[in-house]
PDB file of C-alpha atoms in Angstrom:
ATOM      1  CA  GLN A   1      -6.217   5.369  10.860  1.00  0.00           C
ATOM      2  CA  ILE A   2      -9.826   3.908   9.668  1.00  0.00           C
ATOM      3  CA  LEU A   3      -9.469  -0.410  12.176  1.00  0.00           C
ATOM      4  CA  GLY A   4      -6.482  -1.378  12.843  1.00  0.00           C
ATOM      5  CA  LEU A   5      -6.503  -5.483  12.557  1.00  0.00           C
ATOM      6  CA  GLU A   6      -4.454  -8.984  13.451  1.00  0.00           C
ATOM      7  CA  GLY A   7      -3.423 -11.361  11.213  1.00  0.00           C
ATOM      8  CA  SER A   8      -1.225 -14.170   9.686  1.00  0.00           C
ATOM      9  CA  LEU A   9       0.454 -14.186   6.165  1.00  0.00           C
ATOM     10  CA  GLU A  10       1.540 -17.902   5.008  1.00  0.00           C
ATOM     11  CA  ILE A  11       4.016 -18.000   2.815  1.00  0.00           C
ATOM     12  CA  LEU A  12       3.171 -20.757   0.417  1.00  0.00           C
ATOM     13  CA  GLY A  13       5.865 -23.179  -0.771  1.00  0.00           C
ATOM     14  CA  ASP A  14       4.831 -24.127  -4.083  1.00  0.00           C
ATOM     15  CA  ILE A  15       6.540 -21.011  -5.557  1.00  0.00           C
ATOM     16  CA  PRO A  16       8.584 -19.699  -8.214  1.00  0.00           C
ATOM     17  CA  ASP A  17      12.899 -20.278  -7.172  1.00  0.00           C
ATOM     18  CA  TYR A  18      13.514 -16.091  -8.880  1.00  0.00           C
ATOM     19  CA  ALA A  19      11.127 -15.226  -5.862  1.00  0.00           C
ATOM     20  CA  ARG A  20      12.275 -16.868  -3.142  1.00  0.00           C
ATOM     21  CA  HIS A  21      14.281 -14.297  -1.711  1.00  0.00           C
ATOM     22  CA  GLY A  22      13.669 -12.513   1.921  1.00  0.00           C
ATOM     23  CA  LEU A  23      10.349 -12.712   3.343  1.00  0.00           C
ATOM     24  CA  PHE A  24       9.093 -15.433   0.361  1.00  0.00           C
ATOM     25  CA  ALA A  25      13.218 -17.906   0.675  1.00  0.00           C
ATOM     26  CA  LEU A  26      10.993 -20.431   2.976  1.00  0.00           C
ATOM     27  CA  PRO A  27       7.187 -21.182   3.757  1.00  0.00           C
ATOM     28  CA  GLY A  28       5.620 -20.572   7.058  1.00  0.00           C
ATOM     29  CA  SER A  29       3.688 -18.647   9.133  1.00  0.00           C
ATOM     30  CA  HIS A  30       4.075 -14.751   9.880  1.00  0.00           C
ATOM     31  CA  GLU A  31       1.754 -12.768  12.671  1.00  0.00           C
ATOM     32  CA  VAL A  32       0.866  -9.516  11.399  1.00  0.00           C
ATOM     33  CA  TRP A  33      -0.635  -5.856  12.076  1.00  0.00           C
ATOM     34  CA  ILE A  34      -3.296  -3.984   9.274  1.00  0.00           C
ATOM     35  CA  ARG A  35      -4.013  -0.238   9.148  1.00  0.00           C
ATOM     36  CA  LEU A  36      -6.463   0.299   7.354  1.00  0.00           C
ATOM     37  CA  SER A  37      -6.946   4.369   6.514  1.00  0.00           C
ATOM     38  CA  ASN A  38      -8.019   7.305   4.165  1.00  0.00           C
ATOM     39  CA  GLY A  39      -5.473   9.333   2.550  1.00  0.00           C
ATOM     40  CA  SER A  40      -6.472  12.542   3.336  1.00  0.00           C
ATOM     41  CA  MET A  41      -4.878  14.349   5.542  1.00  0.00           C
ATOM     42  CA  ASN A  42      -8.314  15.945   6.479  1.00  0.00           C
ATOM     43  CA  ILE A  43     -11.298  14.840   8.060  1.00  0.00           C
ATOM     44  CA  GLN A  44     -13.404  13.823   5.710  1.00  0.00           C
ATOM     45  CA  PRO A  45     -16.462  11.186   5.367  1.00  0.00           C
ATOM     46  CA  ASP A  46     -15.543   7.982   4.747  1.00  0.00           C
ATOM     47  CA  SER A  47     -17.724   8.152   0.948  1.00  0.00           C
ATOM     48  CA  THR A  48     -15.995  11.144  -0.008  1.00  0.00           C
ATOM     49  CA  GLY A  49     -13.415  10.289  -2.600  1.00  0.00           C
ATOM     50  CA  ASP A  50     -10.156   9.304  -1.775  1.00  0.00           C
ATOM     51  CA  VAL A  51      -6.942   7.346  -1.671  1.00  0.00           C
ATOM     52  CA  ARG A  52      -7.235   4.411   0.500  1.00  0.00           C
ATOM     53  CA  GLY A  53      -3.988   2.436   2.971  1.00  0.00           C
ATOM     54  CA  PHE A  54      -3.979  -1.387   3.169  1.00  0.00           C
ATOM     55  CA  ALA A  55      -1.024  -1.649   4.835  1.00  0.00           C
ATOM     56  CA  ILE A  56       0.544  -4.129   6.222  1.00  0.00           C
ATOM     57  CA  LYS A  57       3.865  -4.981   9.457  1.00  0.00           C
ATOM     58  CA  VAL A  58       4.506  -8.755   9.298  1.00  0.00           C
ATOM     59  CA  ARG A  59       6.177  -9.164  12.495  1.00  0.00           C
ATOM     60  CA  GLY A  60       8.839 -11.683  14.383  1.00  0.00           C
ATOM     61  CA  LEU A  61      11.519 -10.982  11.421  1.00  0.00           C
ATOM     62  CA  ASP A  62      15.033 -11.323  11.906  1.00  0.00           C
ATOM     63  CA  GLY A  63      16.879 -10.744   9.195  1.00  0.00           C
ATOM     64  CA  PRO A  64      19.461  -6.973   8.086  1.00  0.00           C
ATOM     65  CA  GLY A  65      17.493  -4.212   7.529  1.00  0.00           C
ATOM     66  CA  ALA A  66      17.536  -1.771   4.978  1.00  0.00           C
ATOM     67  CA  LEU A  67      18.325   0.554   6.589  1.00  0.00           C
ATOM     68  CA  THR A  68      19.319  -0.948   9.821  1.00  0.00           C
ATOM     69  CA  GLU A  69      21.669  -3.517  11.269  1.00  0.00           C
ATOM     70  CA  THR A  70      19.414  -6.100  11.115  1.00  0.00           C
ATOM     71  CA  THR A  71      14.930  -5.697  11.319  1.00  0.00           C
ATOM     72  CA  ASP A  72      12.166  -7.652  13.024  1.00  0.00           C
ATOM     73  CA  CYS A  73       9.676  -6.653  10.425  1.00  0.00           C
ATOM     74  CA  GLN A  74       8.511  -6.122   7.305  1.00  0.00           C
ATOM     75  CA  ASP A  75       6.397  -3.785   6.177  1.00  0.00           C
ATOM     76  CA  PHE A  76       4.305  -2.933   2.948  1.00  0.00           C
ATOM     77  CA  LEU A  77       2.010   0.158   2.060  1.00  0.00           C
ATOM     78  CA  LEU A  78      -0.215  -0.303  -0.581  1.00  0.00           C
ATOM     79  CA  ILE A  79      -3.324   2.042  -2.011  1.00  0.00           C
ATOM     80  CA  ASN A  80      -6.115   1.087  -3.736  1.00  0.00           C
ATOM     81  CA  LEU A  81      -4.287   3.217  -6.834  1.00  0.00           C
ATOM     82  CA  PRO A  82      -1.535   0.936  -9.657  1.00  0.00           C
ATOM     83  CA  ALA A  83       0.644   3.810  -9.891  1.00  0.00           C
ATOM     84  CA  PHE A  84       1.389   7.458  -8.321  1.00  0.00           C
ATOM     85  CA  SER A  85      -0.243  10.687  -9.676  1.00  0.00           C
ATOM     86  CA  SER A  86       3.730  11.857  -9.794  1.00  0.00           C
ATOM     87  CA  PRO A  87       6.480  10.182 -11.617  1.00  0.00           C
ATOM     88  CA  LYS A  88       9.772  11.333  -9.432  1.00  0.00           C
ATOM     89  CA  SER A  89      10.552  12.471  -5.923  1.00  0.00           C
ATOM     90  CA  ASP A  90      10.615  16.056  -6.389  1.00  0.00           C
ATOM     91  CA  GLN A  91       6.722  16.244  -7.885  1.00  0.00           C
ATOM     92  CA  PHE A  92       5.860  13.740  -5.058  1.00  0.00           C
ATOM     93  CA  VAL A  93       6.765  15.664  -2.064  1.00  0.00           C
ATOM     94  CA  GLN A  94       5.552  18.707  -3.913  1.00  0.00           C
ATOM     95  CA  MET A  95       1.880  17.473  -4.819  1.00  0.00           C
ATOM     96  CA  VAL A  96       1.629  16.191  -1.099  1.00  0.00           C
ATOM     97  CA  GLN A  97       2.771  18.688   0.364  1.00  0.00           C
ATOM     98  CA  ALA A  98       0.265  21.616  -1.217  1.00  0.00           C
ATOM     99  CA  ALA A  99      -2.577  18.515  -1.527  1.00  0.00           C
ATOM    100  CA  ALA A 100      -1.710  19.341   2.531  1.00  0.00           C
ATOM    101  CA  GLN A 101      -2.836  22.623   2.485  1.00  0.00           C
ATOM    102  CA  GLY A 102      -5.918  22.041   0.466  1.00  0.00           C
ATOM    103  CA  ASN A 103      -7.877  21.284  -2.867  1.00  0.00           C
ATOM    104  CA  ALA A 104      -6.903  25.862  -4.548  1.00  0.00           C
ATOM    105  CA  PRO A 105      -2.086  25.134  -3.363  1.00  0.00           C
ATOM    106  CA  LEU A 106      -2.660  21.727  -5.203  1.00  0.00           C
ATOM    107  CA  PHE A 107      -4.186  23.233  -8.163  1.00  0.00           C
ATOM    108  CA  ARG A 108      -2.249  25.383  -8.411  1.00  0.00           C
ATOM    109  CA  TYR A 109       0.461  23.232  -8.029  1.00  0.00           C
ATOM    110  CA  MET A 110       0.204  21.295 -10.423  1.00  0.00           C
ATOM    111  CA  ILE A 111      -0.347  24.519 -12.532  1.00  0.00           C
ATOM    112  CA  GLY A 112       2.634  25.474 -11.783  1.00  0.00           C
ATOM    113  CA  ALA A 113       4.429  22.264 -12.572  1.00  0.00           C
ATOM    114  CA  TYR A 114       2.351  20.458 -15.892  1.00  0.00           C
ATOM    115  CA  GLY A 115       1.076  24.125 -17.701  1.00  0.00           C
ATOM    116  CA  PHE A 116      -2.048  25.080 -17.807  1.00  0.00           C
ATOM    117  CA  ILE A 117      -3.325  21.976 -20.127  1.00  0.00           C
ATOM    118  CA  GLY A 118      -1.099  19.418 -18.707  1.00  0.00           C
ATOM    119  CA  GLY A 119      -2.211  20.716 -15.228  1.00  0.00           C
ATOM    120  CA  ILE A 120      -6.306  19.740 -16.018  1.00  0.00           C
ATOM    121  CA  LEU A 121      -5.020  16.774 -17.759  1.00  0.00           C
ATOM    122  CA  ARG A 122      -3.147  15.665 -14.275  1.00  0.00           C
ATOM    123  CA  MET A 123      -5.964  17.294 -11.721  1.00  0.00           C
ATOM    124  CA  LYS A 124      -8.777  15.497 -14.184  1.00  0.00           C
ATOM    125  CA  LYS A 125      -7.181  11.966 -13.552  1.00  0.00           C
ATOM    126  CA  MET A 126      -6.598  11.886 -10.091  1.00  0.00           C
ATOM    127  CA  ALA A 127      -9.999  13.075  -9.872  1.00  0.00           C
ATOM    128  CA  SER A 128     -11.306  10.160 -11.308  1.00  0.00           C
ATOM    129  CA  SER A 129      -8.723   7.659  -9.378  1.00  0.00           C
ATOM    130  CA  ILE A 130      -9.500   9.170  -6.105  1.00  0.00           C
ATOM    131  CA  SER A 131     -13.710   9.920  -6.632  1.00  0.00           C
ATOM    132  CA  ARG A 132     -14.493   6.191  -7.933  1.00  0.00           C
ATOM    133  CA  ARG A 133     -16.305   3.819  -6.392  1.00  0.00           C
ATOM    134  CA  PHE A 134     -14.833   1.229  -3.372  1.00  0.00           C
ATOM    135  CA  THR A 135     -16.340  -1.557  -1.836  1.00  0.00           C
ATOM    136  CA  GLY A 136     -14.452  -1.404   0.505  1.00  0.00           C
ATOM    137  CA  PHE A 137     -11.450  -3.451   2.046  1.00  0.00           C
ATOM    138  CA  ALA A 138     -12.632  -6.879   1.777  1.00  0.00           C
ATOM    139  CA  THR A 139     -12.939  -6.618  -1.850  1.00  0.00           C
ATOM    140  CA  GLU A 140     -10.735  -3.822  -4.177  1.00  0.00           C
ATOM    141  CA  LYS A 141      -7.083  -4.434  -4.881  1.00  0.00           C
ATOM    142  CA  PHE A 142      -4.323  -3.293  -3.610  1.00  0.00           C
ATOM    143  CA  TYR A 143      -0.654  -1.989  -4.928  1.00  0.00           C
ATOM    144  CA  THR A 144       2.518  -0.904  -3.685  1.00  0.00           C
ATOM    145  CA  ALA A 145       2.460   0.932  -6.838  1.00  0.00           C
ATOM    146  CA  ALA A 146       6.191   1.398  -6.647  1.00  0.00           C
ATOM    147  CA  PRO A 147       8.830  -1.724  -6.398  1.00  0.00           C
ATOM    148  CA  ILE A 148      10.647  -3.214  -3.717  1.00  0.00           C
ATOM    149  CA  ALA A 149      13.885  -5.840  -4.122  1.00  0.00           C
ATOM    150  CA  CYS A 150      13.413  -9.031  -3.998  1.00  0.00           C
ATOM    151  CA  GLY A 151      16.142 -10.183  -3.662  1.00  0.00           C
ATOM    152  CA  PRO A 152      18.433  -9.507  -6.744  1.00  0.00           C
ATOM    153  CA  TYR A 153      15.211  -8.760  -9.077  1.00  0.00           C
ATOM    154  CA  ALA A 154      12.831  -5.497  -8.937  1.00  0.00           C
ATOM    155  CA  ALA A 155       8.253  -6.856  -7.975  1.00  0.00           C
ATOM    156  CA  ARG A 156       5.954  -4.282  -7.037  1.00  0.00           C
ATOM    157  CA  VAL A 157       3.057  -6.719  -4.581  1.00  0.00           C
ATOM    158  CA  ARG A 158      -0.068  -6.607  -5.297  1.00  0.00           C
ATOM    159  CA  LEU A 159      -2.935  -7.450  -2.007  1.00  0.00           C
ATOM    160  CA  LEU A 160      -6.206  -9.745  -4.474  1.00  0.00           C
ATOM    161  CA  PRO A 161      -9.369 -10.300  -2.616  1.00  0.00           C
ATOM    162  CA  ASP A 162     -11.619 -13.967  -2.312  1.00  0.00           C
ATOM    163  CA  PRO A 163     -13.435 -13.103  -5.593  1.00  0.00           C
ATOM    164  CA  SER A 164     -16.673 -15.193  -3.755  1.00  0.00           C
ATOM    165  CA  ARG A 165     -16.754 -12.059  -1.465  1.00  0.00           C
ATOM    166  CA  LYS A 166     -20.474  -9.843  -2.162  1.00  0.00           C
ATOM    167  CA  ARG A 167     -19.389  -6.505  -2.950  1.00  0.00           C
ATOM    168  CA  GLY A 168     -20.847  -3.164  -2.418  1.00  0.00           C
ATOM    169  CA  ASN A 169     -22.609  -0.550  -5.115  1.00  0.00           C
ATOM    170  CA  ALA A 170     -21.796   1.806  -3.319  1.00  0.00           C
ATOM    171  CA  THR A 171     -18.912   3.274  -1.225  1.00  0.00           C
ATOM    172  CA  PRO A 172     -19.599   2.528   2.147  1.00  0.00           C
ATOM    173  CA  SER A 173     -20.634   5.377   4.156  1.00  0.00           C
ATOM    174  CA  ASP A 174     -18.709   3.777   7.431  1.00  0.00           C
ATOM    175  CA  LEU A 175     -15.535   1.852   6.207  1.00  0.00           C
ATOM    176  CA  GLY A 176     -14.981   0.160   9.459  1.00  0.00           C
ATOM    177  CA  GLU A 177     -18.264  -1.176  10.052  1.00  0.00           C
ATOM    178  CA  GLU A 178     -17.967  -2.319   6.389  1.00  0.00           C
ATOM    179  CA  MET A 179     -15.031  -4.167   7.494  1.00  0.00           C
ATOM    180  CA  LYS A 180     -16.257  -5.626  10.567  1.00  0.00           C
ATOM    181  CA  GLN A 181     -19.483  -6.736   8.649  1.00  0.00           C
ATOM    182  CA  GLN A 182     -17.810  -8.698   6.232  1.00  0.00           C
ATOM    183  CA  LEU A 183     -15.606 -10.315   9.372  1.00  0.00           C
ATOM    184  CA  SER A 184     -18.545 -11.265  10.865  1.00  0.00           C
ATOM    185  CA  GLY A 185     -19.157 -13.380   7.769  1.00  0.00           C
ATOM    186  CA  GLY A 186     -16.011 -14.851   8.766  1.00  0.00           C
ATOM    187  CA  PRO A 187     -12.025 -15.065   8.147  1.00  0.00           C
ATOM    188  CA  LEU A 188     -10.846 -12.249   5.417  1.00  0.00           C
ATOM    189  CA  THR A 189      -8.144 -14.113   3.211  1.00  0.00           C
ATOM    190  CA  MET A 190      -6.947 -12.722   0.420  1.00  0.00           C
ATOM    191  CA  ASP A 191      -3.617 -13.464  -2.495  1.00  0.00           C
ATOM    192  CA  LEU A 192      -0.144 -11.915  -1.425  1.00  0.00           C
ATOM    193  CA  GLN A 193       1.294 -11.426  -5.295  1.00  0.00           C
ATOM    194  CA  LEU A 194       4.317 -10.697  -6.867  1.00  0.00           C
ATOM    195  CA  GLN A 195       4.816  -8.472 -10.217  1.00  0.00           C
ATOM    196  CA  PHE A 196       8.196  -8.994 -11.711  1.00  0.00           C
ATOM    197  CA  PHE A 197      10.068  -5.889 -13.320  1.00  0.00           C
ATOM    198  CA  SER A 198      10.353  -7.573 -16.697  1.00  0.00           C
ATOM    199  CA  ASP A 199      11.913  -4.408 -19.131  1.00  0.00           C
ATOM    200  CA  GLU A 200      12.780  -0.358 -18.606  1.00  0.00           C
ATOM    201  CA  LYS A 201       9.701   0.572 -20.945  1.00  0.00           C
ATOM    202  CA  HIS A 202       7.011  -1.267 -19.605  1.00  0.00           C
ATOM    203  CA  THR A 203       7.897  -1.377 -16.431  1.00  0.00           C
ATOM    204  CA  PRO A 204      10.056   1.304 -15.459  1.00  0.00           C
ATOM    205  CA  ILE A 205      12.002   1.524 -12.109  1.00  0.00           C
ATOM    206  CA  GLU A 206      12.249   5.597 -11.494  1.00  0.00           C
ATOM    207  CA  ASP A 207       9.080   5.990 -13.239  1.00  0.00           C
ATOM    208  CA  ALA A 208       6.011   6.047 -10.258  1.00  0.00           C
ATOM    209  CA  SER A 209       3.673   6.526 -12.704  1.00  0.00           C
ATOM    210  CA  VAL A 210       3.462   4.305 -15.495  1.00  0.00           C
ATOM    211  CA  ASP A 211       1.290   1.210 -14.137  1.00  0.00           C
ATOM    212  CA  TRP A 212       2.845  -2.194 -14.577  1.00  0.00           C
ATOM    213  CA  LYS A 213       0.271  -3.892 -17.325  1.00  0.00           C
ATOM    214  CA  GLU A 214      -0.070  -7.962 -16.543  1.00  0.00           C
ATOM    215  CA  LYS A 215       0.047  -8.463 -20.663  1.00  0.00           C
ATOM    216  CA  HIS A 216       3.660  -7.721 -20.028  1.00  0.00           C
ATOM    217  CA  ALA A 217       4.596  -8.828 -15.897  1.00  0.00           C
ATOM    218  CA  PRO A 218       2.056 -11.333 -14.947  1.00  0.00           C
ATOM    219  CA  TYR A 219       1.597 -11.463 -11.191  1.00  0.00           C
ATOM    220  CA  VAL A 220       2.595 -15.240  -9.413  1.00  0.00           C
ATOM    221  CA  THR A 221       1.104 -15.486  -5.965  1.00  0.00           C
ATOM    222  CA  VAL A 222       3.520 -16.025  -3.094  1.00  0.00           C
ATOM    223  CA  GLY A 223       1.254 -15.843   0.475  1.00  0.00           C
ATOM    224  CA  ARG A 224      -1.671 -15.094   1.562  1.00  0.00           C
ATOM    225  CA  LEU A 225      -3.226 -12.721   3.925  1.00  0.00           C
ATOM    226  CA  THR A 226      -5.872 -14.608   6.420  1.00  0.00           C
ATOM    227  CA  ILE A 227      -8.103 -11.279   8.993  1.00  0.00           C
ATOM    228  CA  PRO A 228      -9.636 -13.991  11.697  1.00  0.00           C
ATOM    229  CA  SER A 229     -13.135 -13.844  12.911  1.00  0.00           C
ATOM    230  CA  PRO A 230     -13.262 -12.086  15.375  1.00  0.00           C
ATOM    231  CA  ASN A 231     -10.836 -10.086  15.884  1.00  0.00           C
ATOM    232  CA  ASN A 232      -9.336  -8.429  18.693  1.00  0.00           C
ATOM    233  CA  LEU A 233      -9.731  -4.947  17.875  1.00  0.00           C
ATOM    234  CA  ASP A 234     -10.538  -2.841  21.292  1.00  0.00           C
ATOM    235  CA  ALA A 235      -7.315  -3.785  22.123  1.00  0.00           C
ATOM    236  CA  LEU A 236      -5.255  -3.152  19.130  1.00  0.00           C
ATOM    237  CA  GLN A 237      -7.069   0.304  17.941  1.00  0.00           C
ATOM    238  CA  GLU A 238      -4.708   2.500  20.190  1.00  0.00           C
ATOM    239  CA  THR A 239      -1.490   0.115  19.522  1.00  0.00           C
ATOM    240  CA  ILE A 240      -1.940  -0.371  15.393  1.00  0.00           C
ATOM    241  CA  GLU A 241      -2.139   3.682  15.915  1.00  0.00           C
ATOM    242  CA  LYS A 242       0.673   4.317  17.314  1.00  0.00           C
ATOM    243  CA  ALA A 243       2.687   2.118  15.288  1.00  0.00           C
ATOM    244  CA  VAL A 244       5.048   3.026  12.271  1.00  0.00           C
ATOM    245  CA  PHE A 245       4.304   1.661   9.208  1.00  0.00           C
ATOM    246  CA  ASP A 246       6.981   2.486   6.719  1.00  0.00           C
ATOM    247  CA  PRO A 247       8.331   1.424   3.270  1.00  0.00           C
ATOM    248  CA  TRP A 248      11.301   1.574   4.543  1.00  0.00           C
ATOM    249  CA  GLN A 249      11.604  -0.280   7.870  1.00  0.00           C
ATOM    250  CA  ALA A 250      11.397  -3.517   6.036  1.00  0.00           C
ATOM    251  CA  LEU A 251      14.306  -6.308   5.228  1.00  0.00           C
ATOM    252  CA  LYS A 252      17.893  -5.932   3.757  1.00  0.00           C
ATOM    253  CA  GLU A 253      16.626  -8.121  -0.128  1.00  0.00           C
ATOM    254  CA  HIS A 254      13.424  -5.876   0.132  1.00  0.00           C
ATOM    255  CA  ARG A 255      14.458  -2.635   0.593  1.00  0.00           C
ATOM    256  CA  PRO A 256      12.272  -0.337  -1.537  1.00  0.00           C
ATOM    257  CA  LEU A 257      13.093   0.923  -5.535  1.00  0.00           C
ATOM    258  CA  GLY A 258      12.757   3.752  -7.435  1.00  0.00           C
ATOM    259  CA  ASP A 259      13.020   7.948  -6.947  1.00  0.00           C
ATOM    260  CA  VAL A 260       9.867   8.718  -5.650  1.00  0.00           C
ATOM    261  CA  MET A 261      10.388   5.805  -3.121  1.00  0.00           C
ATOM    262  CA  ARG A 262      13.462   7.127  -2.235  1.00  0.00           C
ATOM    263  CA  ALA A 263      11.386   9.911  -1.165  1.00  0.00           C
ATOM    264  CA  ARG A 264       9.093   8.528   0.665  1.00  0.00           C
ATOM    265  CA  LYS A 265      11.882   7.749   3.420  1.00  0.00           C
ATOM    266  CA  HIS A 266      11.947  11.652   4.154  1.00  0.00           C
ATOM    267  CA  VAL A 267       8.087  11.881   3.414  1.00  0.00           C
ATOM    268  CA  TYR A 268       7.270   9.169   5.785  1.00  0.00           C
ATOM    269  CA  PHE A 269       9.191   9.595   8.477  1.00  0.00           C
ATOM    270  CA  ALA A 270       7.625  13.091   9.224  1.00  0.00           C
ATOM    271  CA  SER A 271       4.543  12.637   8.558  1.00  0.00           C
ATOM    272  CA  GLN A 272       4.815   9.994  11.398  1.00  0.00           C
ATOM    273  CA  LYS A 273       6.368  12.477  13.481  1.00  0.00           C
ATOM    274  CA  GLY A 274       4.028  14.220  13.268  1.00  0.00           C
ATOM    275  CA  ARG A 275       1.335  11.447  14.566  1.00  0.00           C
ATOM    276  CA  GLY A 276       3.174  10.839  17.212  1.00  0.00           C
ATOM    277  CA  ALA A 277       3.380   7.567  16.400  1.00  0.00           C
ATOM    278  CA  ARG A 278       6.774   5.045  17.557  1.00  0.00           C
TER     279      ARG A 278
END
């Protein structure tokens, strides 16, 4: 965890009827917890290339759960990449396990799974994705990368930053401090958007390695995330560090979809147990 924050999510009133399901059925404001993190399982400087995580827990709900009879929260786990590197669950799990052991085991796995040329190409694509400039959590886009349900439909979630926020020229050496500096200038707002399934060719549900292009599936803004300034930082860190953020901790109408999301059910359970989260 880089930083834990609290804020609010306003569900807008002027959204299309097809988006009005679950959390988005009625306009209103909900309390949220936010966890900002790096993806690597190894401790390393923030300036090192990595996948960045922006997790949101919408609190105070009461409805049928994706895995349980009822749930009081809806979790959204977003990353700064629009798609996963692995199309299928077995590849996703094996890649995560290999990556946890370091670059050499990851390289061996990629070669074994995709052949020499295919493995090299995937490693290059992955390296390019995680090594690109990351300007900070206040100024980047974040995606669920894999779809969730929105009632009878499938959709991906995106966080869109305020375009008026000043972007840096390089990845900050301390992403937590950079976020605090952003908040010192006033509350941070981001748009929460849904991108709906259009067809299996352009927006596949089972292949999480395919980016859903906006020209085939436009985004619809359904909510506005606000992180106030000042934030209750010191009191929140341990609480949020110990909290469970899990895509399956969700309303039934927003249950995770697709092969990789089904695998994440087991991967995240193991990860949370290892961290002592509850």
